[in-house]
Structures are given as structure tokens and as C-alpha cells.
XYZ file of C-alpha atoms in Angstrom:
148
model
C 44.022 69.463 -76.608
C 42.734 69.850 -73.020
C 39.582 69.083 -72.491
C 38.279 70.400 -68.554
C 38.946 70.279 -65.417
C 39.611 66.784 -63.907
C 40.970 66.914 -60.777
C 41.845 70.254 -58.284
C 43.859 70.459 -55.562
C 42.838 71.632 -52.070
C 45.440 71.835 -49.258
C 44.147 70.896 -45.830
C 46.117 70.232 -42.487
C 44.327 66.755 -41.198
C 43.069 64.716 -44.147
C 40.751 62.473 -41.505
C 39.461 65.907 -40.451
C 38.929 67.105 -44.143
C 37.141 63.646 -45.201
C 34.569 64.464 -42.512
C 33.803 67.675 -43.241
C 33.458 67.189 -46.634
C 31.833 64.438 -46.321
C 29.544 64.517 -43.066
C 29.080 68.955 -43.773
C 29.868 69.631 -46.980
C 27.669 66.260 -48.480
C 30.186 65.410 -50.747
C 30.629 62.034 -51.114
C 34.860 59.879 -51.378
C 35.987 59.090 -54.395
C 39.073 57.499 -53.691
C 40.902 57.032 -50.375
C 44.015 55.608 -50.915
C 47.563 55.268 -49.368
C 49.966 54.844 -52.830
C 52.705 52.046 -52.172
C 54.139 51.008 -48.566
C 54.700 54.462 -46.609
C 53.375 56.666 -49.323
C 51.004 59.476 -49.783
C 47.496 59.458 -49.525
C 45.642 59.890 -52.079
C 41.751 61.539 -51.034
C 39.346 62.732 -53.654
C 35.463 64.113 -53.183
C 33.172 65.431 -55.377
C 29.793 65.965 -56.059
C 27.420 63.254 -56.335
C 26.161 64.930 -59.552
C 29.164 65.676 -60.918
C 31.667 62.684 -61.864
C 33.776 64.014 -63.966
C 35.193 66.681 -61.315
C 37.036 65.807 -58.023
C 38.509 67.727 -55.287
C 41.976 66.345 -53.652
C 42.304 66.818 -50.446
C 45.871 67.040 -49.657
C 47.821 67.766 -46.899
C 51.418 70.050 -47.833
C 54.709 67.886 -48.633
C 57.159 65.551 -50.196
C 56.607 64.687 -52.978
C 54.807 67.528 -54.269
C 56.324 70.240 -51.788
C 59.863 70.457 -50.041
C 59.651 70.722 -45.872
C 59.702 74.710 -45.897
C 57.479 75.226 -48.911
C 54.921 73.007 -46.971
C 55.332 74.676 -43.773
C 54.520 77.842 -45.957
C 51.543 76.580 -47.772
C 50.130 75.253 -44.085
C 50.584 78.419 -42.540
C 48.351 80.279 -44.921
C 45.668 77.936 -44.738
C 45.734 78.225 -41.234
C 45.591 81.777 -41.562
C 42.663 81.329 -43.735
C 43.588 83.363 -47.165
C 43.633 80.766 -49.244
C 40.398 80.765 -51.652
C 39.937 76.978 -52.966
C 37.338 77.676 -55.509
C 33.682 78.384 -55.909
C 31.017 75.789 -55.247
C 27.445 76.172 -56.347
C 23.695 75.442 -55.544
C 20.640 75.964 -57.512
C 19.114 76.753 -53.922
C 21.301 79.259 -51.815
C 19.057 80.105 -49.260
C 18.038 76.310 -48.275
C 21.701 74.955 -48.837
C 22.750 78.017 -46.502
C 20.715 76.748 -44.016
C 21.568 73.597 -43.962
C 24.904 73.597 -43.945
C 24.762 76.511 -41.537
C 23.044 74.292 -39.069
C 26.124 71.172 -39.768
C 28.438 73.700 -38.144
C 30.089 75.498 -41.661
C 31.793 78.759 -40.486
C 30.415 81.225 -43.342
C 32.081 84.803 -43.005
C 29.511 85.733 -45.718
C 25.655 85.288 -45.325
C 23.758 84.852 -49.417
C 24.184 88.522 -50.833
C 23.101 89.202 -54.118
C 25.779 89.928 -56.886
C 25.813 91.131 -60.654
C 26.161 87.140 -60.999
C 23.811 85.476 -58.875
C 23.700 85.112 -54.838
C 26.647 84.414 -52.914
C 27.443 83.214 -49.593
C 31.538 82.950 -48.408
C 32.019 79.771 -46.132
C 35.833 78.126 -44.655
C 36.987 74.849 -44.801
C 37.908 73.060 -41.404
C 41.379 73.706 -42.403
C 40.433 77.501 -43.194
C 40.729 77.477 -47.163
C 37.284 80.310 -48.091
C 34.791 79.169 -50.599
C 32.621 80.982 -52.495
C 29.083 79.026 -52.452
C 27.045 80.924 -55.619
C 23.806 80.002 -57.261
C 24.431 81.751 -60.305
C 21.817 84.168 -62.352
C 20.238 83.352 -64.847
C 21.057 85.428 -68.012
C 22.345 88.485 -68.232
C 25.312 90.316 -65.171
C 22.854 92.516 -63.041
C 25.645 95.403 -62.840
C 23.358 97.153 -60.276
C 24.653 94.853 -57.687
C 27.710 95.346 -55.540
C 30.809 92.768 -56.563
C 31.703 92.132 -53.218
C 30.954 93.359 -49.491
């Protein structure tokens, strides 16, 4: 039976680019960085320092996993910036906010309180949205908006 989560996909246009920010803004530190046989993909996983168990590949569309025009596709709407890549989360919003405010993360959302915790909304350098979220503890507080 499955177990958890292992590894998730996130589609980014440059992977040097995305190993930076990651990396250099985000804090996460490489897992692997790997080219698979002669001429083959890349293979470029981060994760959380505290977390080992969970990585992030950072993948640019195409062969083998995509044909030419479904990549084309799935690059043009990260570009645009609608895709949502998952939620990341802090035990310190306001601090982490800060600080990776002042590494140069776009956020299109400041830390707002929600009926499950405080959120802030930051892109990618490819444009893929996260949702950064230091969550509440116990119960929803339903007496705070769901989103903006």
C-alpha cells in the first residue's frame, strides 16, 4: 500500500536558474543533480534540510515525459504564472517573509491570516505560485477569510 509522498514534480523553464533559486532564495538545499546516461535528462531534486524523506524535482517540460507540443503547453503556463506547485510551510511566517522577501522572492501575497493559519503567496523564478503557510494550531478559525 502507498505509503507518502516521495518525490513531486515541479516544472521550471531553466533548471540552472531553478537550482539557484531554490537553493541560494528558497534555502533548500540539492539532493541529486544528475544527467541520466550520455545525452539524457537531468535529473534535479531539493528539499528541505529537515525533511528527507520529501523532494521536489525540478524539471524542465519534454521527451521523455512530455511530447514537443504538450511541453510547449506546460511551459507556456508556467510562464504565464497559473500553475500552483504546492504549499510550503514555516513555523515563523513573519521572519521567513522577511527574509526571503529581502533574497528577491516575488510574493503576490503578503502573511494574511486564514481559518488555517497565516499565509503568504510567493512565484517561482519560472512563475509556478506557492502557498508559504504556518499552519494553526488546533481548531479552523472560520472567522477568517479563505482567500483575498
Amino acid at each position: 500500500m502507498i505509503k507518502g509522498l516521495k518525490i513531486s514534480t515541479v516544472w521550471v523553464l531553466d533548471q540552472d536558474r531553478a537550482k539557484e533559486f531554490y537553493t541560494q532564495k528558497l534555502g533548500l538545499e540539492v539532493r541529486s543533480d544528475i544527467t541520466m546516461g550520455e545525452g539524457g535528462i537531468r535529473w534535479l531534486t531539493v528539499g528541505a534540510e529537515n525533511q528527507p524523506d520529501v523532494d521536489l524535482t525540478l524539471m524542465v517540460p519534454g521527451p521523455p515525459a512530455m511530447d514537443p507540443e504538450s511541453a510547449e503547453m506546460v511551459r507556456k503556463l508556467v510562464a504565464k504564472g497559473v500553475l500552483g506547485a504546492g504549499a510550503l510551510t514555516t513555523d515563523d511566517i513573519h521572519g521567513d517573509y522577511k527574509k526571503l522577501k529581502d533574497r528577491g522572492v516575488e510574493f503576490l501575497q503578503e502573511p494574511q491570516e486564514r481559518p488555517y493559519g497565516i499565509e503568504a503567496v510567493f512565484r517561482d523564478d519560472s512563475g509556478n505560485w506557492f502557498s508559504f503557510t504556518q499552519a494553526r494550531e488546533g481548531d479552523l478559525d472560520l472567522s477568517k477569510d479563505w482567500a483575498c
